[in-house]
Amino acid sequence: MIHIGNAFIEGALQYPALVEALRKAFRDNHISCPPKSVHQYQSDISTIDNTVLIMPAWDNHAYFGVKIISATPNNAGSSTPYLNGRYLLFDARTGIPVASLDAKLITHMRTAATSVLAASCLAKKEASSVLIIGNGRIAPHYIRAYASQSNVNQIYLWGRNHLKSLQVVEDLDEMEVSVEAVASFDSIISKVDIISCITSATSPIIQLSHVKKGQHLDLAGSFTTDMIEVATDVVAACEVYVDNRDVTPHHAGEIVQAIKDGKLDLSNIKGTLHDICQTPVSNRFNHDTISLFKSTGMAIEDLVIAKLIFEKFKMSLA
C-alpha cells in the first residue's frame, strides 16, 4: 500500500475536474454509501465530547474505501488541527488496500467541491459574487473552489477574527478573481449572490434580515444537532435541498431545529444532490427564490476524490 502525500494531491487535482466527477457520481448513483457512523468520545483532557466518523463507500466495480476522521473541539486555539484522520482505498476485486490519504485534506477539498457543485445547480446562472463565512482551515479550499468557476469574479471572506481572515487571504496563491477579507459582512451580505457558511457555530450567524430574494445559501459547517449557522426563519424562507435524506435532515442543526419549531417539514425538502444533478440546466425555477443547500458530507464524495487522486498517481508513475 502506498501513501499519497498532500503535496501531490494539491498539485495534481483541479477543482473543475473534481466538481464534474462528483456531478457524474451523484447523477449516475452507482456508488453505494451507507449512512455514516458517528460516535462521541472523551479523553482525559476533553472539555466537551469529541466526535469520530466512520464512512465507507464502494463503487460496485473496482474500488471501495473507508474514512475514519476525528473532530476534536479541545484542539481549538492550538496548533493541532480540529479534524484528523486517514482514508484507505482498497482494490474491490482483491480486497487489498492500495492507498492511504490524509482524510482531513480530501475532506476539505471534496466538501468545497460539493458546495460548488450544488451552487452550479441551484444558484442563478449569472451568480458572480460569493461571501464565505468562516476562516478556519477549510476556508482556502472554499476560496479556490469557488474561484475555479468561470462566472465568479468576487469573493469575500469573513471570520470572527479579522486578522486571521487577512492572513488566509495573504497566504493564497495569486488568483484571477478578487478575494477580500472583510471586518464586517453587514454591508455585503445582502448584495452577494452566494453565501457559503463553513463554521462550527452553535448559534445562528445569519438572520432573515441578512438575506434577499434570488440568493443561494450554501451551509456546510454544522454536522451535529447542536450546531447551527442560520436562524430557522431563514430555513423557512428558502427552498431547501440536502446532500442526502438519510442523514442530513436528522443531524444538521439548522434542519433539525426548523423541523422542531414547525417551520419545515421533511416533505418540504425539495431534493438531494442526486436529484439536482440529473439535468444539465439550473434547478432554479424562480429568479426570486432563495435556495438553501445543506450538506453534512457523504462517503460518496470521499471515494470519488480518492479514486481521482489514485488514478492520477498511477499515471504519474507510468
mmCIF file of N, CA, C and O in Angstrom, residues 51-137:
data_model
loop_
_atom_site.group_PDB
_atom_site.id
_atom_site.type_symbol
_atom_site.label_atom_id
_atom_site.label_comp_id
_atom_site.label_asym_id
_atom_site.label_seq_id
_atom_site.Cartn_x
_atom_site.Cartn_y
_atom_site.Cartn_z
ATOM 1 N N THR A 51 -15.738 13.788 18.487
ATOM 2 C CA THR A 51 -16.553 13.018 17.554
ATOM 3 C C THR A 51 -15.655 12.197 16.637
ATOM 4 O O THR A 51 -14.621 12.687 16.177
ATOM 5 N N VAL A 52 -16.039 10.961 16.372
ATOM 6 C CA VAL A 52 -15.357 10.152 15.363
ATOM 7 C C VAL A 52 -16.398 9.719 14.336
ATOM 8 O O VAL A 52 -17.513 9.307 14.692
ATOM 9 N N LEU A 53 -16.054 9.879 13.060
ATOM 10 C CA LEU A 53 -16.929 9.499 11.965
ATOM 11 C C LEU A 53 -16.274 8.379 11.164
ATOM 12 O O LEU A 53 -15.083 8.463 10.838
ATOM 13 N N ILE A 54 -17.052 7.353 10.857
ATOM 14 C CA ILE A 54 -16.581 6.222 10.058
ATOM 15 C C ILE A 54 -17.466 6.152 8.823
ATOM 16 O O ILE A 54 -18.684 5.989 8.922
ATOM 17 N N MET A 55 -16.832 6.296 7.637
ATOM 18 C CA MET A 55 -17.612 6.490 6.412
ATOM 19 C C MET A 55 -17.107 5.572 5.295
ATOM 20 O O MET A 55 -16.103 5.859 4.654
ATOM 21 N N PRO A 56 -17.798 4.462 5.038
ATOM 22 C CA PRO A 56 -17.417 3.559 3.943
ATOM 23 C C PRO A 56 -18.236 3.838 2.673
ATOM 24 O O PRO A 56 -19.337 4.388 2.723
ATOM 25 N N ALA A 57 -17.668 3.442 1.532
ATOM 26 C CA ALA A 57 -18.386 3.509 0.251
ATOM 27 C C ALA A 57 -17.714 2.574 -0.736
ATOM 28 O O ALA A 57 -16.516 2.295 -0.624
ATOM 29 N N TRP A 58 -18.479 2.082 -1.719
ATOM 30 C CA TRP A 58 -17.905 1.216 -2.745
ATOM 31 C C TRP A 58 -18.622 1.472 -4.065
ATOM 32 O O TRP A 58 -19.799 1.834 -4.101
ATOM 33 N N ASP A 59 -17.865 1.319 -5.167
ATOM 34 C CA ASP A 59 -18.422 1.651 -6.480
ATOM 35 C C ASP A 59 -18.977 0.450 -7.225
ATOM 36 O O ASP A 59 -19.395 0.580 -8.386
ATOM 37 N N ASN A 60 -18.984 -0.716 -6.581
ATOM 38 C CA ASN A 60 -19.511 -1.936 -7.207
ATOM 39 C C ASN A 60 -18.800 -2.268 -8.514
ATOM 40 O O ASN A 60 -19.372 -2.900 -9.406
ATOM 41 N N HIS A 61 -17.546 -1.849 -8.594
ATOM 42 C CA HIS A 61 -16.775 -2.097 -9.814
ATOM 43 C C HIS A 61 -15.317 -2.395 -9.488
ATOM 44 O O HIS A 61 -14.875 -3.534 -9.603
ATOM 45 N N ALA A 62 -14.578 -1.360 -9.055
ATOM 46 C CA ALA A 62 -13.136 -1.535 -8.894
ATOM 47 C C ALA A 62 -12.605 -1.160 -7.515
ATOM 48 O O ALA A 62 -11.551 -1.653 -7.115
ATOM 49 N N TYR A 63 -13.312 -0.284 -6.798
ATOM 50 C CA TYR A 63 -12.761 0.241 -5.554
ATOM 51 C C TYR A 63 -13.791 0.264 -4.438
ATOM 52 O O TYR A 63 -15.003 0.393 -4.668
ATOM 53 N N PHE A 64 -13.301 0.134 -3.232
ATOM 54 C CA PHE A 64 -14.065 0.563 -2.062
ATOM 55 C C PHE A 64 -13.103 1.285 -1.127
ATOM 56 O O PHE A 64 -11.883 1.147 -1.221
ATOM 57 N N GLY A 65 -13.670 2.078 -0.247
ATOM 58 C CA GLY A 65 -12.830 2.852 0.658
ATOM 59 C C GLY A 65 -13.553 3.168 1.946
ATOM 60 O O GLY A 65 -14.777 3.041 2.042
ATOM 61 N N VAL A 66 -12.783 3.563 2.934
ATOM 62 C CA VAL A 66 -13.361 3.935 4.221
ATOM 63 C C VAL A 66 -12.557 5.083 4.815
ATOM 64 O O VAL A 66 -11.320 5.098 4.743
ATOM 65 N N LYS A 67 -13.272 6.034 5.364
ATOM 66 C CA LYS A 67 -12.640 7.170 6.032
ATOM 67 C C LYS A 67 -12.926 7.104 7.520
ATOM 68 O O LYS A 67 -14.062 6.851 7.929
ATOM 69 N N ILE A 68 -11.883 7.296 8.299
ATOM 70 C CA ILE A 68 -12.037 7.450 9.748
ATOM 71 C C ILE A 68 -11.474 8.818 10.093
ATOM 72 O O ILE A 68 -10.295 9.094 9.851
ATOM 73 N N ILE A 69 -12.324 9.660 10.631
ATOM 74 C CA ILE A 69 -11.892 11.033 10.909
ATOM 75 C C ILE A 69 -12.435 11.483 12.257
ATOM 76 O O ILE A 69 -13.555 11.154 12.642
ATOM 77 N N SER A 70 -11.599 12.200 12.993
ATOM 78 C CA SER A 70 -11.984 12.693 14.308
ATOM 79 C C SER A 70 -12.139 14.202 14.274
ATOM 80 O O SER A 70 -11.436 14.901 13.547
ATOM 81 N N ALA A 71 -13.078 14.688 15.048
ATOM 82 C CA ALA A 71 -13.273 16.125 15.246
ATOM 83 C C ALA A 71 -13.095 16.396 16.732
ATOM 84 O O ALA A 71 -13.831 15.864 17.566
ATOM 85 N N THR A 72 -12.092 17.205 17.067
ATOM 86 C CA THR A 72 -11.669 17.374 18.459
ATOM 87 C C THR A 72 -11.736 18.847 18.861
ATOM 88 O O THR A 72 -10.785 19.611 18.644
ATOM 89 N N PRO A 73 -12.860 19.279 19.451
ATOM 90 C CA PRO A 73 -13.018 20.691 19.806
ATOM 91 C C PRO A 73 -11.931 21.210 20.737
ATOM 92 O O PRO A 73 -11.606 22.400 20.723
ATOM 93 N N ASN A 74 -11.356 20.330 21.558
ATOM 94 C CA ASN A 74 -10.338 20.761 22.511
ATOM 95 C C ASN A 74 -9.074 21.277 21.808
ATOM 96 O O ASN A 74 -8.248 21.951 22.419
ATOM 97 N N ASN A 75 -8.958 21.000 20.511
ATOM 98 C CA ASN A 75 -7.800 21.477 19.756
ATOM 99 C C ASN A 75 -7.898 22.948 19.369
ATOM 100 O O ASN A 75 -6.929 23.524 18.879
ATOM 101 N N ALA A 76 -9.074 23.532 19.573
ATOM 102 C CA ALA A 76 -9.257 24.941 19.213
ATOM 103 C C ALA A 76 -8.243 25.808 19.945
ATOM 104 O O ALA A 76 -8.006 25.652 21.145
ATOM 105 N N GLY A 77 -7.647 26.723 19.196
ATOM 106 C CA GLY A 77 -6.669 27.630 19.792
ATOM 107 C C GLY A 77 -5.282 27.053 19.901
ATOM 108 O O GLY A 77 -4.358 27.718 20.380
ATOM 109 N N SER A 78 -5.107 25.807 19.447
ATOM 110 C CA SER A 78 -3.789 25.180 19.491
ATOM 111 C C SER A 78 -3.295 24.967 18.057
ATOM 112 O O SER A 78 -3.994 25.238 17.091
ATOM 113 N N SER A 79 -2.085 24.457 17.918
ATOM 114 C CA SER A 79 -1.538 24.194 16.595
ATOM 115 C C SER A 79 -2.006 22.854 16.037
ATOM 116 O O SER A 79 -1.716 22.526 14.889
ATOM 117 N N THR A 80 -2.738 22.083 16.837
ATOM 118 C CA THR A 80 -3.243 20.786 16.393
ATOM 119 C C THR A 80 -4.569 20.969 15.662
ATOM 120 O O THR A 80 -5.476 21.618 16.190
ATOM 121 N N PRO A 81 -4.716 20.438 14.460
ATOM 122 C CA PRO A 81 -5.948 20.626 13.694
ATOM 123 C C PRO A 81 -7.177 20.065 14.406
ATOM 124 O O PRO A 81 -7.091 19.110 15.178
ATOM 125 N N TYR A 82 -8.318 20.658 14.099
ATOM 126 C CA TYR A 82 -9.612 20.225 14.625
ATOM 127 C C TYR A 82 -9.987 18.862 14.051
ATOM 128 O O TYR A 82 -10.512 18.003 14.757
ATOM 129 N N LEU A 83 -9.715 18.656 12.750
ATOM 130 C CA LEU A 83 -10.014 17.396 12.080
ATOM 131 C C LEU A 83 -8.732 16.614 11.829
ATOM 132 O O LEU A 83 -7.718 17.180 11.408
ATOM 133 N N ASN A 84 -8.776 15.306 12.071
ATOM 134 C CA ASN A 84 -7.634 14.432 11.811
ATOM 135 C C ASN A 84 -8.157 13.066 11.385
ATOM 136 O O ASN A 84 -9.209 12.621 11.863
ATOM 137 N N GLY A 85 -7.420 12.399 10.498
ATOM 138 C CA GLY A 85 -7.867 11.067 10.105
ATOM 139 C C GLY A 85 -7.154 10.548 8.877
ATOM 140 O O GLY A 85 -6.239 11.176 8.341
ATOM 141 N N ARG A 86 -7.572 9.378 8.436
ATOM 142 C CA ARG A 86 -6.991 8.716 7.274
ATOM 143 C C ARG A 86 -8.099 8.158 6.389
ATOM 144 O O ARG A 86 -9.161 7.753 6.869
ATOM 145 N N TYR A 87 -7.809 8.146 5.091
ATOM 146 C CA TYR A 87 -8.684 7.472 4.137
ATOM 147 C C TYR A 87 -7.927 6.290 3.556
ATOM 148 O O TYR A 87 -6.774 6.429 3.122
ATOM 149 N N LEU A 88 -8.542 5.123 3.559
ATOM 150 C CA LEU A 88 -7.955 3.920 2.996
ATOM 151 C C LEU A 88 -8.744 3.511 1.766
ATOM 152 O O LEU A 88 -9.968 3.317 1.833
ATOM 153 N N LEU A 89 -8.042 3.378 0.643
ATOM 154 C CA LEU A 89 -8.649 2.953 -0.616
ATOM 155 C C LEU A 89 -8.236 1.512 -0.889
ATOM 156 O O LEU A 89 -7.057 1.169 -0.784
ATOM 157 N N PHE A 90 -9.215 0.669 -1.254
ATOM 158 C CA PHE A 90 -8.980 -0.754 -1.470
ATOM 159 C C PHE A 90 -9.306 -1.138 -2.917
ATOM 160 O O PHE A 90 -10.180 -0.541 -3.555
ATOM 161 N N ASP A 91 -8.622 -2.149 -3.403
ATOM 162 C CA ASP A 91 -8.985 -2.800 -4.649
ATOM 163 C C ASP A 91 -10.185 -3.705 -4.345
ATOM 164 O O ASP A 91 -10.088 -4.647 -3.552
ATOM 165 N N ALA A 92 -11.327 -3.419 -4.976
ATOM 166 C CA ALA A 92 -12.543 -4.176 -4.664
ATOM 167 C C ALA A 92 -12.468 -5.621 -5.144
ATOM 168 O O ALA A 92 -13.168 -6.486 -4.616
ATOM 169 N N ARG A 93 -11.604 -5.891 -6.121
ATOM 170 C CA ARG A 93 -11.524 -7.249 -6.652
ATOM 171 C C ARG A 93 -10.745 -8.178 -5.731
ATOM 172 O O ARG A 93 -11.081 -9.353 -5.585
ATOM 173 N N THR A 94 -9.704 -7.638 -5.105
ATOM 174 C CA THR A 94 -8.844 -8.473 -4.265
ATOM 175 C C THR A 94 -9.018 -8.201 -2.777
ATOM 176 O O THR A 94 -8.612 -9.002 -1.946
ATOM 177 N N GLY A 95 -9.587 -7.038 -2.440
ATOM 178 C CA GLY A 95 -9.700 -6.643 -1.043
ATOM 179 C C GLY A 95 -8.416 -6.092 -0.467
ATOM 180 O O GLY A 95 -8.333 -5.834 0.741
ATOM 181 N N ILE A 96 -7.411 -5.886 -1.305
ATOM 182 C CA ILE A 96 -6.116 -5.391 -0.832
ATOM 183 C C ILE A 96 -6.127 -3.867 -0.761
ATOM 184 O O ILE A 96 -6.556 -3.206 -1.709
ATOM 185 N N PRO A 97 -5.671 -3.277 0.353
ATOM 186 C CA PRO A 97 -5.565 -1.808 0.409
ATOM 187 C C PRO A 97 -4.482 -1.331 -0.550
ATOM 188 O O PRO A 97 -3.374 -1.878 -0.572
ATOM 189 N N VAL A 98 -4.812 -0.303 -1.352
ATOM 190 C CA VAL A 98 -3.865 0.173 -2.364
ATOM 191 C C VAL A 98 -3.307 1.559 -2.050
ATOM 192 O O VAL A 98 -2.228 1.916 -2.536
ATOM 193 N N ALA A 99 -4.021 2.340 -1.252
ATOM 194 C CA ALA A 99 -3.521 3.692 -0.982
ATOM 195 C C ALA A 99 -4.112 4.237 0.312
ATOM 196 O O ALA A 99 -5.231 3.897 0.697
ATOM 197 N N SER A 100 -3.331 5.086 0.973
ATOM 198 C CA SER A 100 -3.830 5.856 2.103
ATOM 199 C C SER A 100 -3.636 7.335 1.793
ATOM 200 O O SER A 100 -2.689 7.723 1.099
ATOM 201 N N LEU A 101 -4.558 8.162 2.299
ATOM 202 C CA LEU A 101 -4.521 9.594 2.055
ATOM 203 C C LEU A 101 -4.890 10.320 3.338
ATOM 204 O O LEU A 101 -5.543 9.754 4.236
ATOM 205 N N ASP A 102 -4.479 11.575 3.417
ATOM 206 C CA ASP A 102 -4.841 12.397 4.566
ATOM 207 C C ASP A 102 -6.331 12.705 4.487
ATOM 208 O O ASP A 102 -6.793 13.409 3.580
ATOM 209 N N ALA A 103 -7.104 12.185 5.427
ATOM 210 C CA ALA A 103 -8.554 12.365 5.395
ATOM 211 C C ALA A 103 -8.943 13.824 5.538
ATOM 212 O O ALA A 103 -9.948 14.272 4.967
ATOM 213 N N LYS A 104 -8.170 14.565 6.296
ATOM 214 C CA LYS A 104 -8.501 15.979 6.514
ATOM 215 C C LYS A 104 -8.456 16.757 5.206
ATOM 216 O O LYS A 104 -9.372 17.502 4.872
ATOM 217 N N LEU A 105 -7.382 16.573 4.444
ATOM 218 C CA LEU A 105 -7.232 17.303 3.191
ATOM 219 C C LEU A 105 -8.312 16.915 2.194
ATOM 220 O O LEU A 105 -8.948 17.795 1.591
ATOM 221 N N ILE A 106 -8.534 15.618 1.993
ATOM 222 C CA ILE A 106 -9.528 15.249 0.986
ATOM 223 C C ILE A 106 -10.934 15.634 1.447
ATOM 224 O O ILE A 106 -11.794 15.945 0.618
ATOM 225 N N THR A 107 -11.180 15.649 2.761
ATOM 226 C CA THR A 107 -12.481 16.108 3.261
ATOM 227 C C THR A 107 -12.674 17.583 2.936
ATOM 228 O O THR A 107 -13.739 18.001 2.464
ATOM 229 N N HIS A 108 -11.650 18.392 3.176
ATOM 230 C CA HIS A 108 -11.749 19.814 2.870
ATOM 231 C C HIS A 108 -12.005 20.035 1.386
ATOM 232 O O HIS A 108 -12.867 20.836 0.996
ATOM 233 N N MET A 109 -11.263 19.312 0.538
ATOM 234 C CA MET A 109 -11.377 19.531 -0.899
ATOM 235 C C MET A 109 -12.709 19.035 -1.454
ATOM 236 O O MET A 109 -13.365 19.731 -2.237
ATOM 237 N N ARG A 110 -13.136 17.858 -1.038
ATOM 238 C CA ARG A 110 -14.385 17.342 -1.592
ATOM 239 C C ARG A 110 -15.584 18.091 -1.047
ATOM 240 O O ARG A 110 -16.602 18.258 -1.719
ATOM 241 N N THR A 111 -15.493 18.604 0.204
ATOM 242 C CA THR A 111 -16.590 19.389 0.760
ATOM 243 C C THR A 111 -16.754 20.685 -0.020
ATOM 244 O O THR A 111 -17.872 21.084 -0.373
ATOM 245 N N ALA A 112 -15.648 21.346 -0.295
ATOM 246 C CA ALA A 112 -15.693 22.585 -1.079
ATOM 247 C C ALA A 112 -16.231 22.313 -2.478
ATOM 248 O O ALA A 112 -17.069 23.064 -3.005
ATOM 249 N N ALA A 113 -15.761 21.247 -3.103
ATOM 250 C CA ALA A 113 -16.217 20.921 -4.454
ATOM 251 C C ALA A 113 -17.701 20.570 -4.477
ATOM 252 O O ALA A 113 -18.417 20.919 -5.430
ATOM 253 N N THR A 114 -18.185 19.887 -3.447
ATOM 254 C CA THR A 114 -19.610 19.550 -3.378
ATOM 255 C C THR A 114 -20.460 20.798 -3.232
ATOM 256 O O THR A 114 -21.530 20.918 -3.844
ATOM 257 N N SER A 115 -19.998 21.750 -2.436
ATOM 258 C CA SER A 115 -20.725 23.016 -2.306
ATOM 259 C C SER A 115 -20.806 23.733 -3.643
ATOM 260 O O SER A 115 -21.854 24.274 -4.022
ATOM 261 N N VAL A 116 -19.696 23.762 -4.372
ATOM 262 C CA VAL A 116 -19.672 24.417 -5.681
ATOM 263 C C VAL A 116 -20.573 23.672 -6.665
ATOM 264 O O VAL A 116 -21.275 24.287 -7.481
ATOM 265 N N LEU A 117 -20.570 22.347 -6.592
ATOM 266 C CA LEU A 117 -21.469 21.554 -7.433
ATOM 267 C C LEU A 117 -22.922 21.953 -7.186
ATOM 268 O O LEU A 117 -23.680 22.202 -8.133
ATOM 269 N N ALA A 118 -23.329 22.016 -5.926
ATOM 270 C CA ALA A 118 -24.704 22.387 -5.602
ATOM 271 C C ALA A 118 -25.020 23.800 -6.079
ATOM 272 O O ALA A 118 -26.098 24.059 -6.621
ATOM 273 N N ALA A 119 -24.071 24.722 -5.891
ATOM 274 C CA ALA A 119 -24.286 26.101 -6.329
ATOM 275 C C ALA A 119 -24.438 26.167 -7.843
ATOM 276 O O ALA A 119 -25.236 26.965 -8.364
ATOM 277 N N SER A 120 -23.708 25.335 -8.570
ATOM 278 C CA SER A 120 -23.813 25.325 -10.027
ATOM 279 C C SER A 120 -25.192 24.868 -10.487
ATOM 280 O O SER A 120 -25.624 25.193 -11.595
ATOM 281 N N CYS A 121 -25.890 24.126 -9.638
ATOM 282 C CA CYS A 121 -27.225 23.632 -9.962
ATOM 283 C C CYS A 121 -28.334 24.547 -9.444
ATOM 284 O O CYS A 121 -29.429 24.587 -10.029
ATOM 285 N N LEU A 122 -28.066 25.260 -8.351
ATOM 286 C CA LEU A 122 -29.137 25.968 -7.648
ATOM 287 C C LEU A 122 -29.032 27.484 -7.682
ATOM 288 O O LEU A 122 -30.055 28.173 -7.596
ATOM 289 N N ALA A 123 -27.824 28.023 -7.778
ATOM 290 C CA ALA A 123 -27.669 29.478 -7.807
ATOM 291 C C ALA A 123 -28.063 30.024 -9.175
ATOM 292 O O ALA A 123 -28.154 29.285 -10.155
ATOM 293 N N LYS A 124 -28.301 31.322 -9.234
ATOM 294 C CA LYS A 124 -28.582 31.966 -10.513
ATOM 295 C C LYS A 124 -27.418 31.741 -11.477
ATOM 296 O O LYS A 124 -26.256 31.732 -11.062
ATOM 297 N N LYS A 125 -27.714 31.589 -12.744
ATOM 298 C CA LYS A 125 -26.660 31.355 -13.727
ATOM 299 C C LYS A 125 -25.640 32.484 -13.745
ATOM 300 O O LYS A 125 -24.462 32.264 -14.000
ATOM 301 N N GLU A 126 -26.106 33.707 -13.494
ATOM 302 C CA GLU A 126 -25.213 34.865 -13.545
ATOM 303 C C GLU A 126 -24.553 35.170 -12.207
ATOM 304 O O GLU A 126 -23.898 36.196 -12.050
ATOM 305 N N ALA A 127 -24.698 34.270 -11.212
ATOM 306 C CA ALA A 127 -24.103 34.498 -9.889
ATOM 307 C C ALA A 127 -22.599 34.701 -10.024
ATOM 308 O O ALA A 127 -21.891 33.852 -10.561
ATOM 309 N N SER A 128 -22.119 35.825 -9.503
ATOM 310 C CA SER A 128 -20.706 36.163 -9.688
ATOM 311 C C SER A 128 -19.980 36.526 -8.400
ATOM 312 O O SER A 128 -18.760 36.652 -8.401
ATOM 313 N N SER A 129 -20.717 36.684 -7.304
ATOM 314 C CA SER A 129 -20.087 37.101 -6.047
ATOM 315 C C SER A 129 -20.432 36.130 -4.933
ATOM 316 O O SER A 129 -21.548 35.619 -4.846
ATOM 317 N N VAL A 130 -19.435 35.879 -4.080
ATOM 318 C CA VAL A 130 -19.579 34.894 -3.007
ATOM 319 C C VAL A 130 -19.076 35.499 -1.702
ATOM 320 O O VAL A 130 -18.001 36.111 -1.673
ATOM 321 N N LEU A 131 -19.845 35.317 -0.640
ATOM 322 C CA LEU A 131 -19.394 35.635 0.715
ATOM 323 C C LEU A 131 -19.181 34.324 1.453
ATOM 324 O O LEU A 131 -20.110 33.538 1.612
ATOM 325 N N ILE A 132 -17.945 34.085 1.867
ATOM 326 C CA ILE A 132 -17.621 32.896 2.654
ATOM 327 C C ILE A 132 -17.536 33.301 4.113
ATOM 328 O O ILE A 132 -16.761 34.189 4.476
ATOM 329 N N ILE A 133 -18.336 32.665 4.946
ATOM 330 C CA ILE A 133 -18.370 32.956 6.375
ATOM 331 C C ILE A 133 -17.673 31.821 7.106
ATOM 332 O O ILE A 133 -18.141 30.686 7.109
ATOM 333 N N GLY A 134 -16.533 32.133 7.697
ATOM 334 C CA GLY A 134 -15.717 31.127 8.365
ATOM 335 C C GLY A 134 -14.304 31.158 7.819
ATOM 336 O O GLY A 134 -14.110 31.089 6.597
ATOM 337 N N ASN A 135 -13.326 31.290 8.697
ATOM 338 C CA ASN A 135 -11.938 31.409 8.233
ATOM 339 C C ASN A 135 -11.036 30.319 8.801
ATOM 340 O O ASN A 135 -9.846 30.527 9.014
ATOM 341 N N GLY A 136 -11.624 29.143 9.023
ATOM 342 C CA GLY A 136 -10.850 28.007 9.523
ATOM 343 C C GLY A 136 -10.001 27.390 8.422
ATOM 344 O O GLY A 136 -9.845 27.937 7.329
ATOM 345 N N ARG A 137 -9.457 26.201 8.696
ATOM 346 C CA ARG A 137 -8.517 25.566 7.774
ATOM 347 C C ARG A 137 -9.154 25.176 6.442
ATOM 348 O O ARG A 137 -8.452 24.983 5.447
#
